[in-house]
Short mmCIF file of N, CA and C in Angstrom, two decimals:
data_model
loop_
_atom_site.label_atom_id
_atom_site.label_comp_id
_atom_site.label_asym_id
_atom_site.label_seq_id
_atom_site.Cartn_x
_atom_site.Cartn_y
_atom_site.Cartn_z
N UNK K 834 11.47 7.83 30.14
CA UNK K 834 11.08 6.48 30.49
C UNK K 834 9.68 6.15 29.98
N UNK K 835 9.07 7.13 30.34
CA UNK K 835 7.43 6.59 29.63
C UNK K 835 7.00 6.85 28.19
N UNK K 836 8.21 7.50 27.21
CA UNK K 836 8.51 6.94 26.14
C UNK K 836 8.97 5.73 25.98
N UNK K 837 9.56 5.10 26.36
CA UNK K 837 10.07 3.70 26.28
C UNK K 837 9.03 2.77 26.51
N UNK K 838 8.58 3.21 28.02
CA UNK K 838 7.35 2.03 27.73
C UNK K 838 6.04 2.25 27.11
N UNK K 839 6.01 3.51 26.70
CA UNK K 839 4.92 3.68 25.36
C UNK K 839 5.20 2.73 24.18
N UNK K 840 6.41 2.69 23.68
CA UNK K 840 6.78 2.14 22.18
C UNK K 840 6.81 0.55 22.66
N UNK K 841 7.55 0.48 24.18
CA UNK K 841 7.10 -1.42 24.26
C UNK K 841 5.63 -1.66 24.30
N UNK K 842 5.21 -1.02 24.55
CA UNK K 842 3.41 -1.28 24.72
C UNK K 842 2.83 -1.36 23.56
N UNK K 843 3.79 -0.78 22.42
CA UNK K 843 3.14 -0.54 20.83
C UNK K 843 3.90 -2.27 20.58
N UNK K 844 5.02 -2.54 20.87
CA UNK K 844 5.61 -3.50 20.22
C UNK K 844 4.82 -4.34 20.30
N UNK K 845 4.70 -4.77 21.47
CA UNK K 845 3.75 -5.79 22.18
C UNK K 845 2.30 -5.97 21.41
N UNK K 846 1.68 -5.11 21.17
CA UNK K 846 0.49 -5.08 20.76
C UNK K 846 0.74 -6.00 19.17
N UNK K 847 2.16 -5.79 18.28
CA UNK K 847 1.96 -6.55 17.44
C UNK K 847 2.13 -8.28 18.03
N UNK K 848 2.29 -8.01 18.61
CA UNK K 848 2.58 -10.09 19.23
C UNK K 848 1.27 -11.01 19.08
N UNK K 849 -0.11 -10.06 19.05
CA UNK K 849 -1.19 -10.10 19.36
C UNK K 849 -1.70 -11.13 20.44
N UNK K 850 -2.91 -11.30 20.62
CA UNK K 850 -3.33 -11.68 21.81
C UNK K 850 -4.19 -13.32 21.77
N UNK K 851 -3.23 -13.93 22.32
CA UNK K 851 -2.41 -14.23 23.38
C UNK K 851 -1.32 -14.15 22.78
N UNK K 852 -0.65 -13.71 23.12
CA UNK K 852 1.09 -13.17 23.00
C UNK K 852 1.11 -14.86 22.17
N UNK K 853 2.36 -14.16 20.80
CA UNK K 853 2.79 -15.52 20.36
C UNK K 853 3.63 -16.59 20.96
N UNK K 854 4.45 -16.16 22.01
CA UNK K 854 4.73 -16.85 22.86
C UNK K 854 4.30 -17.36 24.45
N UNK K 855 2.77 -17.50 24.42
CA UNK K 855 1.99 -18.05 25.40
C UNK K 855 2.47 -19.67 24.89
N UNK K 856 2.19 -20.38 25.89
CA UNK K 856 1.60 -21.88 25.34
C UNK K 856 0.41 -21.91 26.17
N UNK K 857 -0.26 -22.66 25.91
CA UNK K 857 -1.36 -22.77 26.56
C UNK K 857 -1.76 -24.75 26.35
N UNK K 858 -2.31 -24.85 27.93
CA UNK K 858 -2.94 -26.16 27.59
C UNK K 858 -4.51 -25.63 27.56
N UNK K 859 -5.97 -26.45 27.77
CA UNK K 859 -6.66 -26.21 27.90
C UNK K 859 -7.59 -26.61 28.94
N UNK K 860 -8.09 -26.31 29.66
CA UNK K 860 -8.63 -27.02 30.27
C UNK K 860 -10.37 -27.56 29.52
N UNK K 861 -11.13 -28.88 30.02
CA UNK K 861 -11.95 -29.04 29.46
C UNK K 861 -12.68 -29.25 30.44
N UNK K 862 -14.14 -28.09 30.92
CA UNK K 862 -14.32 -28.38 32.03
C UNK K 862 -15.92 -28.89 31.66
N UNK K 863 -16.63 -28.68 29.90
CA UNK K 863 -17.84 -29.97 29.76
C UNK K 863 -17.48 -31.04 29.61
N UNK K 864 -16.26 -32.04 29.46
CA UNK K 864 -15.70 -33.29 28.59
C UNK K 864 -15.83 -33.65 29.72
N UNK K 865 -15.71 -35.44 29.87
CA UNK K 865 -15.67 -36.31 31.07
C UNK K 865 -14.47 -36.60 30.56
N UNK K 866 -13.83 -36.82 31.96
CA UNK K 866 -12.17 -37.72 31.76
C UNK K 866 -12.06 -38.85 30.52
N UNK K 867 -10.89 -39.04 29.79
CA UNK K 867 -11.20 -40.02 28.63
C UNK K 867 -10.46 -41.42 29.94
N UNK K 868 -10.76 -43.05 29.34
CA UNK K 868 -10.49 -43.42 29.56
C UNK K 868 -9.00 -43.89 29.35
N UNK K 869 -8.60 -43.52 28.14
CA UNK K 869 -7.19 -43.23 27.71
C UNK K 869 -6.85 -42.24 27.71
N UNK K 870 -5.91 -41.40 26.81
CA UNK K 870 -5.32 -40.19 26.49
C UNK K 870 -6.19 -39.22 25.86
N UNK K 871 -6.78 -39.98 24.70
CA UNK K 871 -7.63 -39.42 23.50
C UNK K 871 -9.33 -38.75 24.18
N UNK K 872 -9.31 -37.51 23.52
CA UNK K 872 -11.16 -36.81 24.08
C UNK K 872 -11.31 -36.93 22.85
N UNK K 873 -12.18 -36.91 22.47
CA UNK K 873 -13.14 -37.01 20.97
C UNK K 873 -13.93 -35.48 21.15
N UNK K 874 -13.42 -34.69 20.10
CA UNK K 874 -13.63 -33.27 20.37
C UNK K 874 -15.63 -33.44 19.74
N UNK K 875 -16.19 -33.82 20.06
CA UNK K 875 -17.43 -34.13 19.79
C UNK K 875 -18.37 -33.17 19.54
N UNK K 876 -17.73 -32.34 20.13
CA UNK K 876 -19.10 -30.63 20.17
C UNK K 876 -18.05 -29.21 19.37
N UNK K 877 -18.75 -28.54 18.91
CA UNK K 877 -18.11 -27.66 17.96
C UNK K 877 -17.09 -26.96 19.20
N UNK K 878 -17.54 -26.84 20.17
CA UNK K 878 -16.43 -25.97 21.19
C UNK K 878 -15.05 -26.55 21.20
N UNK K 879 -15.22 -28.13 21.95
CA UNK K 879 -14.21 -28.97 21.87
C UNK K 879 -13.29 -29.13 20.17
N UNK K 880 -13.83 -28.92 18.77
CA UNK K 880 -13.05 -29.01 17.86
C UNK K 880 -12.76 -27.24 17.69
N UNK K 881 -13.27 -26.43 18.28
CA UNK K 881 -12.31 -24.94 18.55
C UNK K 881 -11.23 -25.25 18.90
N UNK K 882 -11.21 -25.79 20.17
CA UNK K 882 -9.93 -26.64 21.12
C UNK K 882 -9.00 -26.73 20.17
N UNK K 883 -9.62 -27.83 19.07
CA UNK K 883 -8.44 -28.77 18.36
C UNK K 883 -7.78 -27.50 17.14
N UNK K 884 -8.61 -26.33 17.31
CA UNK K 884 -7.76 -25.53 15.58
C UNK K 884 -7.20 -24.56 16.98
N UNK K 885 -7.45 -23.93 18.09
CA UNK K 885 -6.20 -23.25 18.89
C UNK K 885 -5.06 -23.92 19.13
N UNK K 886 -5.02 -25.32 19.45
CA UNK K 886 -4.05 -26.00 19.34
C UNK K 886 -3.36 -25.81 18.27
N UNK K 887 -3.82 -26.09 17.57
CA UNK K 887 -3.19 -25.98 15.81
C UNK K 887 -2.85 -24.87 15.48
N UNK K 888 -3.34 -23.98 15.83
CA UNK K 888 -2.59 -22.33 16.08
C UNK K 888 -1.29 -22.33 16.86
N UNK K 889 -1.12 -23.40 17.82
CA UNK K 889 0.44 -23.02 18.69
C UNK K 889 1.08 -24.14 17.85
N UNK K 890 1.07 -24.99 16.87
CA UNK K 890 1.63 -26.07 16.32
C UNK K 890 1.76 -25.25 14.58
N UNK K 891 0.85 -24.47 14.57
CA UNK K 891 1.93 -23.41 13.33
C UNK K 891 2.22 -22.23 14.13
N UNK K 892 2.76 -21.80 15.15
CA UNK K 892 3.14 -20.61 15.63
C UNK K 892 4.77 -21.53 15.60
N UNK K 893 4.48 -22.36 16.23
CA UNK K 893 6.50 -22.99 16.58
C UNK K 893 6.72 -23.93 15.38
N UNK K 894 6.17 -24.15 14.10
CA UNK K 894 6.79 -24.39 12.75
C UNK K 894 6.73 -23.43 11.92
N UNK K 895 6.36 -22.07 12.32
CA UNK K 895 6.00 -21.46 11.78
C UNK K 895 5.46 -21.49 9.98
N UNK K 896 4.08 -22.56 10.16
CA UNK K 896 3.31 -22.33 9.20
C UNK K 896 2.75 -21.24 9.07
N UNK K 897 2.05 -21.30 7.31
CA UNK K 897 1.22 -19.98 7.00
C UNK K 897 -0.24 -20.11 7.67
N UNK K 898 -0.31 -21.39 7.74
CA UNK K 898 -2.21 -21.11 8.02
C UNK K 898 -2.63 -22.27 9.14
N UNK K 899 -3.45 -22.08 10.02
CA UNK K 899 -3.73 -22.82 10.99
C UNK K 899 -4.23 -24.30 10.66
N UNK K 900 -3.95 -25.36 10.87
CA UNK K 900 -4.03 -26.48 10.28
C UNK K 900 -5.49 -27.16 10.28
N UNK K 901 -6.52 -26.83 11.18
CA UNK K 901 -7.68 -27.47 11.86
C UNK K 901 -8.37 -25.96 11.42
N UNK K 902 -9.95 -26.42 10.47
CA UNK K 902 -11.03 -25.68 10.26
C UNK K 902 -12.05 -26.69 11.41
N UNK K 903 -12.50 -25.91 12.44
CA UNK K 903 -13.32 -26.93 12.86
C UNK K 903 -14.96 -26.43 12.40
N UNK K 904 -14.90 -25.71 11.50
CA UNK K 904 -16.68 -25.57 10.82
C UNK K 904 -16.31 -26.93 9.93
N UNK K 905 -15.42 -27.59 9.47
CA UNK K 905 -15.18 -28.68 8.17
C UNK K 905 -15.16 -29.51 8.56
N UNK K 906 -16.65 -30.16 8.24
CA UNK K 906 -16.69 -31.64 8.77
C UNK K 906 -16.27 -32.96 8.16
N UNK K 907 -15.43 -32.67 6.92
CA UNK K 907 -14.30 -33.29 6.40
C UNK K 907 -12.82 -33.78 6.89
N UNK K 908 -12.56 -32.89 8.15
CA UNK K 908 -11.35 -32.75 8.93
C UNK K 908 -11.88 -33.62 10.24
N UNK K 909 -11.00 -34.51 10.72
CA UNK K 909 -11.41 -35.26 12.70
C UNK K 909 -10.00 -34.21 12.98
N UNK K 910 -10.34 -34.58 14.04
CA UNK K 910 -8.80 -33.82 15.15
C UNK K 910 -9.75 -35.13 16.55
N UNK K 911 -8.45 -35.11 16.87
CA UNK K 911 -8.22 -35.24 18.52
C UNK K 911 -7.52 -34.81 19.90
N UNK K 912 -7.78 -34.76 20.76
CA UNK K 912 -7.63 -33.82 21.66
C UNK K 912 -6.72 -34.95 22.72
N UNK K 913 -5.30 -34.59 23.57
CA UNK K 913 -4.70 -35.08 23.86
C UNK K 913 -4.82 -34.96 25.60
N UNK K 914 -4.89 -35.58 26.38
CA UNK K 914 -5.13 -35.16 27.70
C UNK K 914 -4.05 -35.40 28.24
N UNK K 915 -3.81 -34.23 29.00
CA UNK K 915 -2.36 -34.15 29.96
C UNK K 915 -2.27 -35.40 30.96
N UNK K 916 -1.28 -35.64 30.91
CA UNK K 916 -1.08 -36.73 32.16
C UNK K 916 -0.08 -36.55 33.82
N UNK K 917 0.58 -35.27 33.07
CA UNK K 917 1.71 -34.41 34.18
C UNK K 917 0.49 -33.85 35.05
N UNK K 918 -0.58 -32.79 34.30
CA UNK K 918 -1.14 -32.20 35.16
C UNK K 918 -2.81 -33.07 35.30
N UNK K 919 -3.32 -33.20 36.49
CA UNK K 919 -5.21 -33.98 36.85
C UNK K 919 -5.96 -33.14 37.55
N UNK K 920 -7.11 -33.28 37.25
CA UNK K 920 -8.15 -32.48 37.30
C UNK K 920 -9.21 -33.32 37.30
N UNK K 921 -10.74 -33.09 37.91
CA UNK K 921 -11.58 -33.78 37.78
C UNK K 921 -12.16 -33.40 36.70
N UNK K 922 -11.84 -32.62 35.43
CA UNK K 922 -12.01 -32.44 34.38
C UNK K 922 -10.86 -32.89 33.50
N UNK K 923 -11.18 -33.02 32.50
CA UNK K 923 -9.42 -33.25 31.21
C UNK K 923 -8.95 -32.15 31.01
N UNK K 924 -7.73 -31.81 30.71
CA UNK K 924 -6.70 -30.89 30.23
C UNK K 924 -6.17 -31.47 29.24
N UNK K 925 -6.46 -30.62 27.94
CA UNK K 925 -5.85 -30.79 26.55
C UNK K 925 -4.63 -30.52 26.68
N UNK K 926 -3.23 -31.22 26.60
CA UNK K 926 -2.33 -30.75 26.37
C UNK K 926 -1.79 -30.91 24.79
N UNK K 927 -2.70 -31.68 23.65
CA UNK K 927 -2.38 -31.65 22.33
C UNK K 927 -3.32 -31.82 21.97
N UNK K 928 -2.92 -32.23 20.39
CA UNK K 928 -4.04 -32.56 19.55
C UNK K 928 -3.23 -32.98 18.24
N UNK K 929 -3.99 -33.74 17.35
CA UNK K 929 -3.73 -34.35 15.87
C UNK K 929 -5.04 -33.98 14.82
N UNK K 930 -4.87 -33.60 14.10
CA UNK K 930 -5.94 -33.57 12.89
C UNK K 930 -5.84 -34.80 11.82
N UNK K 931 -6.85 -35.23 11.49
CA UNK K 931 -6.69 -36.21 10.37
C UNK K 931 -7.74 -35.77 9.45
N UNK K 932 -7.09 -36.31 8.08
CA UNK K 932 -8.08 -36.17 7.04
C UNK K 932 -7.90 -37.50 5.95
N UNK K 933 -9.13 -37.43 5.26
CA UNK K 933 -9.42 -38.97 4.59
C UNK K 933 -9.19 -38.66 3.18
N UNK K 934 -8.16 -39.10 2.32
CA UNK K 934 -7.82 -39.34 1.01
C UNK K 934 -8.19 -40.58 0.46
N UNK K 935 -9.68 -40.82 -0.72
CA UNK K 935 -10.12 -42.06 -1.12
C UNK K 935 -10.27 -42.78 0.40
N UNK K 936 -9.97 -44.36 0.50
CA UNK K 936 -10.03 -45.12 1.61
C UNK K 936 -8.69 -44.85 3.02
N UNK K 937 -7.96 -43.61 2.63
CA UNK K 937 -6.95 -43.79 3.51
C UNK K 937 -6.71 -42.46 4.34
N UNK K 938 -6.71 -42.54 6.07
CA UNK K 938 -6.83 -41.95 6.74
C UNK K 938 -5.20 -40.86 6.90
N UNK K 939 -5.26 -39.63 6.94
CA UNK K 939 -3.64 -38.79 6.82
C UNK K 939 -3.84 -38.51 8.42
N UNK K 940 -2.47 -38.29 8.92
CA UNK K 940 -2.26 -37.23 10.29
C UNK K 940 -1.95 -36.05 9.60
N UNK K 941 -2.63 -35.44 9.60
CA UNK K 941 -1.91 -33.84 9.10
C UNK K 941 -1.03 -33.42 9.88
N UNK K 942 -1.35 -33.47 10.68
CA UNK K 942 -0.26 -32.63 11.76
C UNK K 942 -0.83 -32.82 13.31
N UNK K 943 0.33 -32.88 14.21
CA UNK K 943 0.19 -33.29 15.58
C UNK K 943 1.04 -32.01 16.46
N UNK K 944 0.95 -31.94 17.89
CA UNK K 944 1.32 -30.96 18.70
C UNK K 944 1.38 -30.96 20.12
N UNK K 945 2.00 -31.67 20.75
CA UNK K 945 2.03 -31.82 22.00
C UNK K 945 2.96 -30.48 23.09
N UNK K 946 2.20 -30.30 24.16
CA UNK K 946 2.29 -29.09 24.74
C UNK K 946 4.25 -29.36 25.30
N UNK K 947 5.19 -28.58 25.17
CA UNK K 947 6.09 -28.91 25.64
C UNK K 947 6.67 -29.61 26.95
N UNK K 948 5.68 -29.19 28.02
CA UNK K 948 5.52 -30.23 29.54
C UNK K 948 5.36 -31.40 28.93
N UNK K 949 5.06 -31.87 27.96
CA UNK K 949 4.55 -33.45 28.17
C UNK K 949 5.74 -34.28 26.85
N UNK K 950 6.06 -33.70 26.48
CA UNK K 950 6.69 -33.75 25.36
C UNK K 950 8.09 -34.51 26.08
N UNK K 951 8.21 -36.07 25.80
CA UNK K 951 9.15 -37.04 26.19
C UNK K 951 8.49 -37.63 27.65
N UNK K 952 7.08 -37.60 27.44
CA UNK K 952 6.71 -38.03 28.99
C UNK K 952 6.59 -39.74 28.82
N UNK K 953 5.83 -40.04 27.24
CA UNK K 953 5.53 -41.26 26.43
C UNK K 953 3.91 -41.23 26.78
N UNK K 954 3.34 -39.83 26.71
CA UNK K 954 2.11 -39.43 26.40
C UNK K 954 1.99 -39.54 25.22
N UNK K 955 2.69 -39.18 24.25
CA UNK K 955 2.51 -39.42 22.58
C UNK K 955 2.46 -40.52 22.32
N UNK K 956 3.56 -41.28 23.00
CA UNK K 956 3.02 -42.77 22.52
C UNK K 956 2.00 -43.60 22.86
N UNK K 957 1.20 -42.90 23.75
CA UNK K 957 0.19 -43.75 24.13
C UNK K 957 -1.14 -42.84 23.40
N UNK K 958 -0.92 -42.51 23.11
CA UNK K 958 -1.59 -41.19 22.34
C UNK K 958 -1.57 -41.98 21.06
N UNK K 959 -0.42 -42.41 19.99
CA UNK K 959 -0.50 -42.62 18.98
C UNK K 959 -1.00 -44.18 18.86
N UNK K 960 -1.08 -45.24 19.84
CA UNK K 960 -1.43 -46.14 20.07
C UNK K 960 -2.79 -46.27 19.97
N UNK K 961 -3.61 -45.30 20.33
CA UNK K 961 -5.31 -44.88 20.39
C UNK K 961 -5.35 -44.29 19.01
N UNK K 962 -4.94 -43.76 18.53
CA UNK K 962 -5.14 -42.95 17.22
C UNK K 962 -4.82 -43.99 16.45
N UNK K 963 -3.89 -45.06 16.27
CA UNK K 963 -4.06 -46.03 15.20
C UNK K 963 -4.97 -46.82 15.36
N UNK K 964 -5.78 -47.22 16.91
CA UNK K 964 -6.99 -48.07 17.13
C UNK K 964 -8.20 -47.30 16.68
N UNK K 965 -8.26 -46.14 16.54
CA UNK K 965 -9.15 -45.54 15.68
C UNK K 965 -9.18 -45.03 14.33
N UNK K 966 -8.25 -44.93 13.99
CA UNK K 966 -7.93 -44.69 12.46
C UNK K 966 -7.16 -45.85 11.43
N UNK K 967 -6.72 -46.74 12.16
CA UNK K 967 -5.71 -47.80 11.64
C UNK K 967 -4.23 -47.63 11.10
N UNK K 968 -4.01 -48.08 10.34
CA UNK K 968 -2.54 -48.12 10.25
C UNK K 968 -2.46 -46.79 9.14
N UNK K 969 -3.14 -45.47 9.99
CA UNK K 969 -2.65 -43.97 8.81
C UNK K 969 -1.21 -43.55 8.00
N UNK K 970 -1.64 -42.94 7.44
CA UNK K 970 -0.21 -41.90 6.14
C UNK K 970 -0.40 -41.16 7.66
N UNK K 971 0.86 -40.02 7.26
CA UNK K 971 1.68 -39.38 8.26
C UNK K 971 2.42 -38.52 7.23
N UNK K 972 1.21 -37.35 7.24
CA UNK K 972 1.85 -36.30 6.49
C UNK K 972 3.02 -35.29 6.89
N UNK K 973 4.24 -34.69 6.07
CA UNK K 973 5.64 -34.19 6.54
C UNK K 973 5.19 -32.97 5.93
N UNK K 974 6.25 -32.32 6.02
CA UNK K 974 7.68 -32.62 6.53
C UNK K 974 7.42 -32.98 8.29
N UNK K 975 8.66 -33.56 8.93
CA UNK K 975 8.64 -33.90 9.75
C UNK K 975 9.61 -33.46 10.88
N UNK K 976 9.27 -32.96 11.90
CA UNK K 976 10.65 -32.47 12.58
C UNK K 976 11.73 -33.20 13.29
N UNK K 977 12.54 -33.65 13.78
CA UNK K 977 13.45 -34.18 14.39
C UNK K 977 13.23 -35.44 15.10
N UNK K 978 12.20 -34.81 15.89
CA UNK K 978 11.88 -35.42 17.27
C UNK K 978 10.78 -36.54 16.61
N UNK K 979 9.83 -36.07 15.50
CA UNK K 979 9.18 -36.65 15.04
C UNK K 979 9.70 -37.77 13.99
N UNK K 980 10.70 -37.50 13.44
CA UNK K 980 11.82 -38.59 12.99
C UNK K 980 12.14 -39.73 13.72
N UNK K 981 12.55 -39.08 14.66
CA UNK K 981 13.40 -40.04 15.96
C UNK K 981 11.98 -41.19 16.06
N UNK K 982 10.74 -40.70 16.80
CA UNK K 982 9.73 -41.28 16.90
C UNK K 982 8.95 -42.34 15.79
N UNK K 983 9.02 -42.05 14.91
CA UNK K 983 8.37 -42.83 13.88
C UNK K 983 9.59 -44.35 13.39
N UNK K 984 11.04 -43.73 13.44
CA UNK K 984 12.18 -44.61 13.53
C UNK K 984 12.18 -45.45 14.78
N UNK K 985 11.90 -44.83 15.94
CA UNK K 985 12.01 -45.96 16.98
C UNK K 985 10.79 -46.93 16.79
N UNK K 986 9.66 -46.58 16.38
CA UNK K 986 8.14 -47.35 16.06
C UNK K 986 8.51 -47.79 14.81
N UNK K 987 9.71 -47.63 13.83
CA UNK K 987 9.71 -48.80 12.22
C UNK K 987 8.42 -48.62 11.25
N UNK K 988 7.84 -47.10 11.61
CA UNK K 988 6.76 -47.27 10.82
C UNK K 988 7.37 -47.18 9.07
N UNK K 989 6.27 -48.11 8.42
CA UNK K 989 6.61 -48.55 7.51
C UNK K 989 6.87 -46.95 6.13
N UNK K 990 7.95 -47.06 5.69
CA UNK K 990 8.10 -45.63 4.94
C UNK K 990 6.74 -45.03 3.95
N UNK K 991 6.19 -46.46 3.78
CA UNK K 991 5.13 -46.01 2.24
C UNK K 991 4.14 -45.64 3.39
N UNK K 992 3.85 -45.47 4.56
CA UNK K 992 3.02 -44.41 5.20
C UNK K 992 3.32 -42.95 5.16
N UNK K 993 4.40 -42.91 4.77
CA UNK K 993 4.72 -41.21 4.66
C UNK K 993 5.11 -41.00 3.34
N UNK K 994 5.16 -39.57 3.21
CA UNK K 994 4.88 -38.82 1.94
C UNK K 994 5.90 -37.79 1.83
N UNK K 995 7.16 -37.64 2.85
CA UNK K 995 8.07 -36.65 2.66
C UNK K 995 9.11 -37.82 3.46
N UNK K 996 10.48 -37.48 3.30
CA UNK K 996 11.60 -38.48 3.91
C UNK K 996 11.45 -37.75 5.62
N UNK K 997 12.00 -38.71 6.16
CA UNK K 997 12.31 -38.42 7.70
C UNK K 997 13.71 -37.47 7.49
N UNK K 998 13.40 -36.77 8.71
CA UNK K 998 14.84 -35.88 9.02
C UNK K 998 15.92 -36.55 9.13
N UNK K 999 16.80 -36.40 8.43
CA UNK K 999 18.19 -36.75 8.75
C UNK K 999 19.20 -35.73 10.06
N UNK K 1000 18.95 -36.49 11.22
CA UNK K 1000 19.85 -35.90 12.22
C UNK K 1000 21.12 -36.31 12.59
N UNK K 1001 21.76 -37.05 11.71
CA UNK K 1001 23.20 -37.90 11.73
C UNK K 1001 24.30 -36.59 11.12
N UNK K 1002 25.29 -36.45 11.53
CA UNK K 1002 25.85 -35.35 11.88
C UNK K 1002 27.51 -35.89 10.77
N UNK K 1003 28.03 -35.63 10.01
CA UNK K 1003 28.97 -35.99 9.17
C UNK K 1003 30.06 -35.26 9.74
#
């Protein structure tokens, strides 16, 4: 037996730490509550926030590389505050990175914690992110859910740069 759990103890150790299957929200206990959804990761700690996030948003697409450098002050991200769970502090439950091509603002990539995910936190989420960035590109590929979403909102196609998922079933 304590061979067995010797070699799970080895397995485990490759999962590394925090196990790839943690999720994690965050809590933010220097940030003041946002008045909307959106924290403005303002201090180098808070844009750490926004590339761990981005670490569990390529762990479950399984990208090669974490999407958010927060030493690159070329890259914004924003930080998504839970609305399931309150605190007299904010709790990150996502985040979005954007980056600026010539005059036009991209979403690189977005990630909402699975608790919140169909709460219509995203949409109020993406409502603030176009009042601060304007009418952005919306870089793909795109997953399902994120299909569904951008189709129910009619966003206009020449904002994106890869086709929406086809989930229609023949």
């Amino acid at each position: 037996m304590d061979d067995l759990l010797d070699g799970r103890r080895q397995e485990l150790t490759h999962f590394g730490e925090p196990a790839r299957f943690d999720i994690r929200m965050f809590p933010l206990l220097t940030a003041e509550c946002p008045s909307g959804v959106l924290i403005d990761p303002n201090t180098y700690a808070l844009r750490q926030v926004v590339a761990e996030i981005g670490l569990q948003f390529k762990r479950e697409t399984r990208y090669d590389l974490g999407p958010f450098d927060p030493s690159n002050p070329d890259y914004q991200g924003v930080l998504i505050n839970s609305e399931r769970f309150s605190a007299t502090f904010p709790i990150a439950a996502g985040a979005a990175g954007f980056s600026r091509e010539d005059d036009t603002w991209w979403m690189d990539w977005v990630w909402v914690h699975p608790y919140e995910r169909g709460t219509g936190l995203f949409r109020q989420a993406w409502n603030e992110m176009e009042q601060l960035y304007g009418l952005f590109h919306i870089d793909g590929p795109y997953s399902a859910s994120m299909s569904t979403f951008l189709r129910a909102r009619q966003i206009d196609p020449n904002r994106l740069n890869h086709p929406l998922h086809d989930d229609r079933r023949d």
